[in-house]
Amino acid sequence: MSDFTTKPRVDIKPKTQRPRLHKVILLNDDYTPREFVVTVLKGEFRMSEEQAHRVMMTAHQRGVCVVAVYPKEVAETKATRATDAARQKGYPLLFTTEPEE
Ligand code: TYC
């Protein structure tokens, strides 16, 4: 007979990590027209007029507003596209991203 004793084994299966989400953040500035901010929010982030207006006003009054959360790549692409749309019109409007806690 074998001298080895059979220990109960626990099958340790690494949990699949969900990709961390990143926030897209809208920053206020003194020059971009309100209506243009609303247009960009509707076009790039698929918001209704009402949602876009609320987000724009929050950034206008508080300085920043979280627009949405997405996987990192998507957040960065959308922030870049939205910022570029403003640059094409000569506005300083800025969207940034940061990891969600
Ligand atoms: N503050 C701008 C204005 O008074 C409007 C504005 C709102 C600009 C939100 C950027 O993220 C912003 N024309």
mmCIF file of N, CA and C and ligand atoms in Angstrom:
data_model
loop_
_atom_site.group_PDB
_atom_site.id
_atom_site.type_symbol
_atom_site.label_atom_id
_atom_site.label_comp_id
_atom_site.label_asym_id
_atom_site.label_seq_id
_atom_site.Cartn_x
_atom_site.Cartn_y
_atom_site.Cartn_z
ATOM 1 N N MET A 1 0.829 -1.223 0.000
ATOM 2 C CA MET A 1 0.000 0.000 0.000
ATOM 3 C C MET A 1 0.852 1.257 0.000
ATOM 4 N N SER A 2 0.348 2.301 -0.506
ATOM 5 C CA SER A 2 1.089 3.559 -0.560
ATOM 6 C C SER A 2 1.148 4.221 0.810
ATOM 7 N N ASP A 3 2.290 4.901 1.088
ATOM 8 C CA ASP A 3 2.415 5.655 2.343
ATOM 9 C C ASP A 3 1.775 7.023 2.259
ATOM 10 N N PHE A 4 1.450 7.377 1.042
ATOM 11 C CA PHE A 4 0.888 8.731 0.890
ATOM 12 C C PHE A 4 -0.546 8.768 1.386
ATOM 13 N N THR A 5 -0.809 9.766 2.163
ATOM 14 C CA THR A 5 -2.195 9.946 2.586
ATOM 15 C C THR A 5 -2.851 10.941 1.633
ATOM 16 N N THR A 6 -4.061 10.745 1.406
ATOM 17 C CA THR A 6 -4.761 11.624 0.469
ATOM 18 C C THR A 6 -5.425 12.748 1.240
ATOM 19 N N LYS A 7 -4.903 13.942 0.991
ATOM 20 C CA LYS A 7 -5.517 15.116 1.643
ATOM 21 C C LYS A 7 -6.701 15.587 0.814
ATOM 22 N N PRO A 8 -7.689 16.064 1.501
ATOM 23 C CA PRO A 8 -8.769 16.678 0.720
ATOM 24 C C PRO A 8 -8.224 17.887 -0.024
ATOM 25 N N ARG A 9 -8.583 18.008 -1.248
ATOM 26 C CA ARG A 9 -8.064 19.132 -2.042
ATOM 27 C C ARG A 9 -9.163 20.147 -2.307
ATOM 28 N N VAL A 10 -8.760 21.352 -2.189
ATOM 29 C CA VAL A 10 -9.704 22.410 -2.546
ATOM 30 C C VAL A 10 -9.267 22.929 -3.903
ATOM 31 N N ASP A 11 -10.146 22.884 -4.825
ATOM 32 C CA ASP A 11 -9.797 23.357 -6.158
ATOM 33 C C ASP A 11 -9.874 24.887 -6.158
ATOM 34 N N ILE A 12 -8.706 25.498 -6.204
ATOM 35 C CA ILE A 12 -8.693 26.970 -6.161
ATOM 36 C C ILE A 12 -8.749 27.507 -7.589
ATOM 37 N N LYS A 13 -9.877 28.025 -7.915
ATOM 38 C CA LYS A 13 -10.081 28.533 -9.269
ATOM 39 C C LYS A 13 -10.014 30.065 -9.245
ATOM 40 N N PRO A 14 -9.053 30.643 -9.965
ATOM 41 C CA PRO A 14 -8.991 32.104 -9.927
ATOM 42 C C PRO A 14 -10.281 32.712 -10.480
ATOM 43 N N LYS A 15 -10.787 33.681 -9.754
ATOM 44 C CA LYS A 15 -12.015 34.338 -10.211
ATOM 45 C C LYS A 15 -11.713 35.169 -11.463
ATOM 46 N N THR A 16 -12.583 35.137 -12.394
ATOM 47 C CA THR A 16 -12.404 35.953 -13.589
ATOM 48 C C THR A 16 -12.616 37.411 -13.211
ATOM 49 N N GLN A 17 -11.617 38.235 -13.524
ATOM 50 C CA GLN A 17 -11.717 39.657 -13.186
ATOM 51 C C GLN A 17 -12.551 40.374 -14.241
ATOM 52 N N ARG A 18 -13.512 41.116 -13.787
ATOM 53 C CA ARG A 18 -14.240 41.972 -14.723
ATOM 54 C C ARG A 18 -13.354 43.158 -15.068
ATOM 55 N N PRO A 19 -13.373 43.638 -16.317
ATOM 56 C CA PRO A 19 -12.572 44.832 -16.632
ATOM 57 C C PRO A 19 -13.071 46.013 -15.811
ATOM 58 N N ARG A 20 -12.145 46.767 -15.242
ATOM 59 C CA ARG A 20 -12.560 47.924 -14.429
ATOM 60 C C ARG A 20 -13.133 49.005 -15.327
ATOM 61 N N LEU A 21 -14.121 49.668 -14.795
ATOM 62 C CA LEU A 21 -14.771 50.722 -15.575
ATOM 63 C C LEU A 21 -14.085 52.065 -15.348
ATOM 64 N N HIS A 22 -14.161 52.895 -16.380
ATOM 65 C CA HIS A 22 -13.602 54.245 -16.282
ATOM 66 C C HIS A 22 -14.713 55.275 -16.468
ATOM 67 N N LYS A 23 -14.612 56.343 -15.688
ATOM 68 C CA LYS A 23 -15.583 57.436 -15.800
ATOM 69 C C LYS A 23 -15.157 58.390 -16.908
ATOM 70 N N VAL A 24 -16.133 58.895 -17.637
ATOM 71 C CA VAL A 24 -15.882 60.030 -18.531
ATOM 72 C C VAL A 24 -16.365 61.264 -17.780
ATOM 73 N N ILE A 25 -15.489 62.255 -17.662
ATOM 74 C CA ILE A 25 -15.792 63.456 -16.881
ATOM 75 C C ILE A 25 -15.806 64.688 -17.780
ATOM 76 N N LEU A 26 -16.854 65.466 -17.622
ATOM 77 C CA LEU A 26 -16.997 66.727 -18.366
ATOM 78 C C LEU A 26 -16.526 67.877 -17.478
ATOM 79 N N LEU A 27 -15.645 68.718 -18.020
ATOM 80 C CA LEU A 27 -15.132 69.868 -17.263
ATOM 81 C C LEU A 27 -15.775 71.157 -17.768
ATOM 82 N N ASN A 28 -16.076 72.036 -16.856
ATOM 83 C CA ASN A 28 -16.625 73.341 -17.236
ATOM 84 C C ASN A 28 -15.526 74.243 -17.800
ATOM 85 N N ASP A 29 -15.919 75.177 -18.630
ATOM 86 C CA ASP A 29 -15.032 76.276 -19.041
ATOM 87 C C ASP A 29 -15.919 77.495 -19.277
ATOM 88 N N ASP A 30 -15.296 78.640 -19.499
ATOM 89 C CA ASP A 30 -16.081 79.882 -19.602
ATOM 90 C C ASP A 30 -16.485 80.231 -21.038
ATOM 91 N N TYR A 31 -16.067 79.442 -22.012
ATOM 92 C CA TYR A 31 -16.219 79.864 -23.413
ATOM 93 C C TYR A 31 -17.121 78.999 -24.282
ATOM 94 N N THR A 32 -17.156 77.688 -24.006
ATOM 95 C CA THR A 32 -17.962 76.811 -24.881
ATOM 96 C C THR A 32 -19.445 77.113 -24.686
ATOM 97 N N PRO A 33 -20.191 77.351 -25.775
ATOM 98 C CA PRO A 33 -21.628 77.616 -25.625
ATOM 99 C C PRO A 33 -22.352 76.410 -25.021
ATOM 100 N N ARG A 34 -23.305 76.702 -24.152
ATOM 101 C CA ARG A 34 -24.068 75.634 -23.495
ATOM 102 C C ARG A 34 -24.697 74.685 -24.508
ATOM 103 N N GLU A 35 -25.268 75.262 -25.560
ATOM 104 C CA GLU A 35 -25.976 74.430 -26.537
ATOM 105 C C GLU A 35 -25.020 73.476 -27.253
ATOM 106 N N PHE A 36 -23.773 73.922 -27.452
ATOM 107 C CA PHE A 36 -22.800 73.024 -28.089
ATOM 108 C C PHE A 36 -22.473 71.847 -27.167
ATOM 109 N N VAL A 37 -22.341 72.103 -25.875
ATOM 110 C CA VAL A 37 -22.064 71.021 -24.905
ATOM 111 C C VAL A 37 -23.197 69.994 -24.964
ATOM 112 N N VAL A 38 -24.431 70.488 -25.009
ATOM 113 C CA VAL A 38 -25.598 69.595 -25.077
ATOM 114 C C VAL A 38 -25.560 68.762 -26.363
ATOM 115 N N THR A 39 -25.228 69.405 -27.471
ATOM 116 C CA THR A 39 -25.160 68.699 -28.760
ATOM 117 C C THR A 39 -24.120 67.574 -28.724
ATOM 118 N N VAL A 40 -22.963 67.853 -28.153
ATOM 119 C CA VAL A 40 -21.901 66.832 -28.073
ATOM 120 C C VAL A 40 -22.336 65.684 -27.160
ATOM 121 N N LEU A 41 -22.942 66.009 -26.043
ATOM 122 C CA LEU A 41 -23.393 64.956 -25.113
ATOM 123 C C LEU A 41 -24.437 64.052 -25.779
ATOM 124 N N LYS A 42 -25.337 64.655 -26.523
ATOM 125 C CA LYS A 42 -26.362 63.862 -27.214
ATOM 126 C C LYS A 42 -25.736 62.985 -28.295
ATOM 127 N N GLY A 43 -24.816 63.552 -29.056
ATOM 128 C CA GLY A 43 -24.232 62.830 -30.186
ATOM 129 C C GLY A 43 -23.280 61.724 -29.773
ATOM 130 N N GLU A 44 -22.400 62.027 -28.813
ATOM 131 C CA GLU A 44 -21.361 61.054 -28.465
ATOM 132 C C GLU A 44 -21.794 60.089 -27.368
ATOM 133 N N PHE A 45 -22.708 60.546 -26.510
ATOM 134 C CA PHE A 45 -23.062 59.704 -25.352
ATOM 135 C C PHE A 45 -24.523 59.257 -25.370
ATOM 136 N N ARG A 46 -25.167 59.476 -26.524
ATOM 137 C CA ARG A 46 -26.533 58.973 -26.734
ATOM 138 C C ARG A 46 -27.502 59.414 -25.636
ATOM 139 N N MET A 47 -27.396 60.662 -25.231
ATOM 140 C CA MET A 47 -28.292 61.193 -24.202
ATOM 141 C C MET A 47 -29.479 61.905 -24.842
ATOM 142 N N SER A 48 -30.583 61.935 -24.105
ATOM 143 C CA SER A 48 -31.725 62.748 -24.526
ATOM 144 C C SER A 48 -31.376 64.222 -24.279
ATOM 145 N N GLU A 49 -32.170 65.102 -24.850
ATOM 146 C CA GLU A 49 -31.997 66.547 -24.628
ATOM 147 C C GLU A 49 -32.013 66.859 -23.124
ATOM 148 N N GLU A 50 -32.943 66.245 -22.409
ATOM 149 C CA GLU A 50 -33.106 66.517 -20.967
ATOM 150 C C GLU A 50 -31.895 66.028 -20.171
ATOM 151 N N GLN A 51 -31.457 64.811 -20.443
ATOM 152 C CA GLN A 51 -30.272 64.269 -19.744
ATOM 153 C C GLN A 51 -29.055 65.136 -20.032
ATOM 154 N N ALA A 52 -28.860 65.457 -21.317
ATOM 155 C CA ALA A 52 -27.680 66.226 -21.727
ATOM 156 C C ALA A 52 -27.697 67.608 -21.078
ATOM 157 N N HIS A 53 -28.876 68.215 -21.002
ATOM 158 C CA HIS A 53 -28.985 69.542 -20.406
ATOM 159 C C HIS A 53 -28.657 69.483 -18.908
ATOM 160 N N ARG A 54 -29.120 68.423 -18.244
ATOM 161 C CA ARG A 54 -28.860 68.271 -16.803
ATOM 162 C C ARG A 54 -27.359 68.095 -16.533
ATOM 163 N N VAL A 55 -26.724 67.252 -17.343
ATOM 164 C CA VAL A 55 -25.275 67.013 -17.171
ATOM 165 C C VAL A 55 -24.493 68.300 -17.444
ATOM 166 N N MET A 56 -24.868 68.998 -18.518
ATOM 167 C CA MET A 56 -24.181 70.255 -18.866
ATOM 168 C C MET A 56 -24.313 71.265 -17.721
ATOM 169 N N MET A 57 -25.536 71.391 -17.167
ATOM 170 C CA MET A 57 -25.758 72.368 -16.096
ATOM 171 C C MET A 57 -25.002 71.992 -14.812
ATOM 172 N N THR A 58 -24.891 70.682 -14.555
ATOM 173 C CA THR A 58 -24.125 70.241 -13.373
ATOM 174 C C THR A 58 -22.662 70.646 -13.518
ATOM 175 N N ALA A 59 -22.083 70.402 -14.695
ATOM 176 C CA ALA A 59 -20.689 70.805 -14.930
ATOM 177 C C ALA A 59 -20.555 72.326 -14.862
ATOM 178 N N HIS A 60 -21.524 73.026 -15.429
ATOM 179 C CA HIS A 60 -21.502 74.497 -15.442
ATOM 180 C C HIS A 60 -21.504 75.051 -14.008
ATOM 181 N N GLN A 61 -22.314 74.455 -13.136
ATOM 182 C CA GLN A 61 -22.463 74.983 -11.773
ATOM 183 C C GLN A 61 -21.414 74.460 -10.797
ATOM 184 N N ARG A 62 -20.986 73.204 -10.987
ATOM 185 C CA ARG A 62 -20.080 72.589 -10.001
ATOM 186 C C ARG A 62 -18.656 72.425 -10.507
ATOM 187 N N GLY A 63 -18.443 72.644 -11.807
ATOM 188 C CA GLY A 63 -17.083 72.571 -12.353
ATOM 189 C C GLY A 63 -16.827 71.284 -13.107
ATOM 190 N N VAL A 64 -17.412 70.176 -12.634
ATOM 191 C CA VAL A 64 -17.238 68.881 -13.305
ATOM 192 C C VAL A 64 -18.530 68.084 -13.188
ATOM 193 N N CYS A 65 -18.689 67.107 -14.080
ATOM 194 C CA CYS A 65 -19.808 66.172 -13.963
ATOM 195 C C CYS A 65 -19.416 64.831 -14.594
ATOM 196 N N VAL A 66 -19.728 63.745 -13.904
ATOM 197 C CA VAL A 66 -19.517 62.421 -14.496
ATOM 198 C C VAL A 66 -20.589 62.215 -15.561
ATOM 199 N N VAL A 67 -20.138 61.916 -16.773
ATOM 200 C CA VAL A 67 -21.054 61.741 -17.905
ATOM 201 C C VAL A 67 -21.567 60.305 -17.959
ATOM 202 N N ALA A 68 -20.643 59.330 -17.847
ATOM 203 C CA ALA A 68 -20.999 57.915 -17.968
ATOM 204 C C ALA A 68 -19.804 57.073 -17.554
ATOM 205 N N VAL A 69 -20.013 55.767 -17.399
ATOM 206 C CA VAL A 69 -18.895 54.842 -17.150
ATOM 207 C C VAL A 69 -18.896 53.761 -18.225
ATOM 208 N N TYR A 70 -17.679 53.402 -18.657
ATOM 209 C CA TYR A 70 -17.490 52.407 -19.719
ATOM 210 C C TYR A 70 -16.192 51.650 -19.429
ATOM 211 N N PRO A 71 -15.983 50.524 -20.130
ATOM 212 C CA PRO A 71 -14.648 49.921 -20.113
ATOM 213 C C PRO A 71 -13.610 50.961 -20.588
ATOM 214 N N LYS A 72 -12.385 50.852 -20.064
ATOM 215 C CA LYS A 72 -11.333 51.865 -20.285
ATOM 216 C C LYS A 72 -11.239 52.366 -21.735
ATOM 217 N N GLU A 73 -11.099 51.425 -22.676
ATOM 218 C CA GLU A 73 -10.919 51.797 -24.087
ATOM 219 C C GLU A 73 -12.083 52.635 -24.614
ATOM 220 N N VAL A 74 -13.286 52.217 -24.276
ATOM 221 C CA VAL A 74 -14.478 52.919 -24.755
ATOM 222 C C VAL A 74 -14.531 54.320 -24.151
ATOM 223 N N ALA A 75 -14.253 54.420 -22.856
ATOM 224 C CA ALA A 75 -14.270 55.724 -22.182
ATOM 225 C C ALA A 75 -13.269 56.674 -22.841
ATOM 226 N N GLU A 76 -12.058 56.172 -23.100
ATOM 227 C CA GLU A 76 -11.014 57.029 -23.687
ATOM 228 C C GLU A 76 -11.368 57.459 -25.109
ATOM 229 N N THR A 77 -11.914 56.534 -25.881
ATOM 230 C CA THR A 77 -12.297 56.868 -27.257
ATOM 231 C C THR A 77 -13.386 57.930 -27.275
ATOM 232 N N LYS A 78 -14.385 57.767 -26.434
ATOM 233 C CA LYS A 78 -15.495 58.720 -26.418
ATOM 234 C C LYS A 78 -15.036 60.094 -25.915
ATOM 235 N N ALA A 79 -14.196 60.108 -24.890
ATOM 236 C CA ALA A 79 -13.688 61.390 -24.358
ATOM 237 C C ALA A 79 -12.867 62.117 -25.427
ATOM 238 N N THR A 80 -12.048 61.367 -26.163
ATOM 239 C CA THR A 80 -11.211 61.961 -27.209
ATOM 240 C C THR A 80 -12.072 62.492 -28.356
ATOM 241 N N ARG A 81 -13.041 61.695 -28.783
ATOM 242 C CA ARG A 81 -13.911 62.133 -29.888
ATOM 243 C C ARG A 81 -14.708 63.382 -29.529
ATOM 244 N N ALA A 82 -15.221 63.417 -28.293
ATOM 245 C CA ALA A 82 -16.021 64.563 -27.850
ATOM 246 C C ALA A 82 -15.148 65.820 -27.743
ATOM 247 N N THR A 83 -13.935 65.648 -27.209
ATOM 248 C CA THR A 83 -13.010 66.787 -27.094
ATOM 249 C C THR A 83 -12.591 67.279 -28.478
ATOM 250 N N ASP A 84 -12.330 66.352 -29.390
ATOM 251 C CA ASP A 84 -11.926 66.721 -30.756
ATOM 252 C C ASP A 84 -13.032 67.488 -31.492
ATOM 253 N N ALA A 85 -14.284 67.077 -31.241
ATOM 254 C CA ALA A 85 -15.412 67.778 -31.882
ATOM 255 C C ALA A 85 -15.415 69.251 -31.466
ATOM 256 N N ALA A 86 -15.100 69.507 -30.200
ATOM 257 C CA ALA A 86 -15.037 70.889 -29.707
ATOM 258 C C ALA A 86 -13.852 71.648 -30.315
ATOM 259 N N ARG A 87 -12.699 70.980 -30.420
ATOM 260 C CA ARG A 87 -11.499 71.626 -30.994
ATOM 261 C C ARG A 87 -11.756 72.060 -32.436
ATOM 262 N N GLN A 88 -12.495 71.241 -33.162
ATOM 263 C CA GLN A 88 -12.795 71.563 -34.563
ATOM 264 C C GLN A 88 -13.583 72.853 -34.680
ATOM 265 N N LYS A 89 -14.340 73.176 -33.623
ATOM 266 C CA LYS A 89 -15.112 74.419 -33.606
ATOM 267 C C LYS A 89 -14.357 75.543 -32.899
ATOM 268 N N GLY A 90 -13.164 75.217 -32.395
ATOM 269 C CA GLY A 90 -12.364 76.223 -31.702
ATOM 270 C C GLY A 90 -12.754 76.445 -30.255
ATOM 271 N N TYR A 91 -13.478 75.493 -29.655
ATOM 272 C CA TYR A 91 -13.884 75.618 -28.243
ATOM 273 C C TYR A 91 -12.933 74.832 -27.332
ATOM 274 N N PRO A 92 -12.757 75.324 -26.092
ATOM 275 C CA PRO A 92 -11.817 74.647 -25.175
ATOM 276 C C PRO A 92 -12.424 73.492 -24.382
ATOM 277 N N LEU A 93 -13.664 73.114 -24.702
ATOM 278 C CA LEU A 93 -14.365 72.047 -23.977
ATOM 279 C C LEU A 93 -13.481 70.806 -23.805
ATOM 280 N N LEU A 94 -13.501 70.247 -22.582
ATOM 281 C CA LEU A 94 -12.624 69.107 -22.294
ATOM 282 C C LEU A 94 -13.360 67.980 -21.573
ATOM 283 N N PHE A 95 -13.151 66.770 -22.091
ATOM 284 C CA PHE A 95 -13.615 65.537 -21.450
ATOM 285 C C PHE A 95 -12.375 64.755 -21.029
ATOM 286 N N THR A 96 -12.370 64.265 -19.785
ATOM 287 C CA THR A 96 -11.256 63.423 -19.328
ATOM 288 C C THR A 96 -11.820 62.077 -18.873
ATOM 289 N N THR A 97 -10.916 61.148 -18.530
ATOM 290 C CA THR A 97 -11.355 59.860 -17.985
ATOM 291 C C THR A 97 -10.573 59.562 -16.716
ATOM 292 N N GLU A 98 -11.182 58.785 -15.833
ATOM 293 C CA GLU A 98 -10.439 58.270 -14.674
ATOM 294 C C GLU A 98 -11.063 56.950 -14.229
ATOM 295 N N PRO A 99 -10.230 56.059 -13.653
ATOM 296 C CA PRO A 99 -10.763 54.772 -13.227
ATOM 297 C C PRO A 99 -11.795 54.936 -12.118
ATOM 298 N N GLU A 100 -12.816 54.106 -12.162
ATOM 299 C CA GLU A 100 -13.823 54.123 -11.108
ATOM 300 C C GLU A 100 -13.247 53.423 -9.889
ATOM 301 N N GLU A 101 -13.552 53.942 -8.688
ATOM 302 C CA GLU A 101 -13.005 53.322 -7.465
ATOM 303 C C GLU A 101 -13.537 51.894 -7.330
HETATM 304 N N1 TYC B 1 -19.817 77.538 -18.805
HETATM 305 C C1 TYC B 1 -20.168 77.573 -20.211
HETATM 306 C C2 TYC B 1 -20.860 78.887 -20.531
HETATM 307 O O1 TYC B 1 -21.288 79.580 -19.631
HETATM 308 C C3 TYC B 1 -21.077 76.401 -20.597
HETATM 309 C C4 TYC B 1 -20.448 75.089 -20.288
HETATM 310 C C5 TYC B 1 -21.123 74.155 -19.513
HETATM 311 C C6 TYC B 1 -19.167 74.779 -20.773
HETATM 312 C C7 TYC B 1 -20.544 72.927 -19.195
HETATM 313 C C8 TYC B 1 -18.581 73.540 -20.451
HETATM 314 O O2 TYC B 1 -18.710 71.429 -19.370
HETATM 315 C C9 TYC B 1 -19.275 72.640 -19.676
HETATM 316 N N2 TYC B 1 -20.988 79.192 -21.800
#
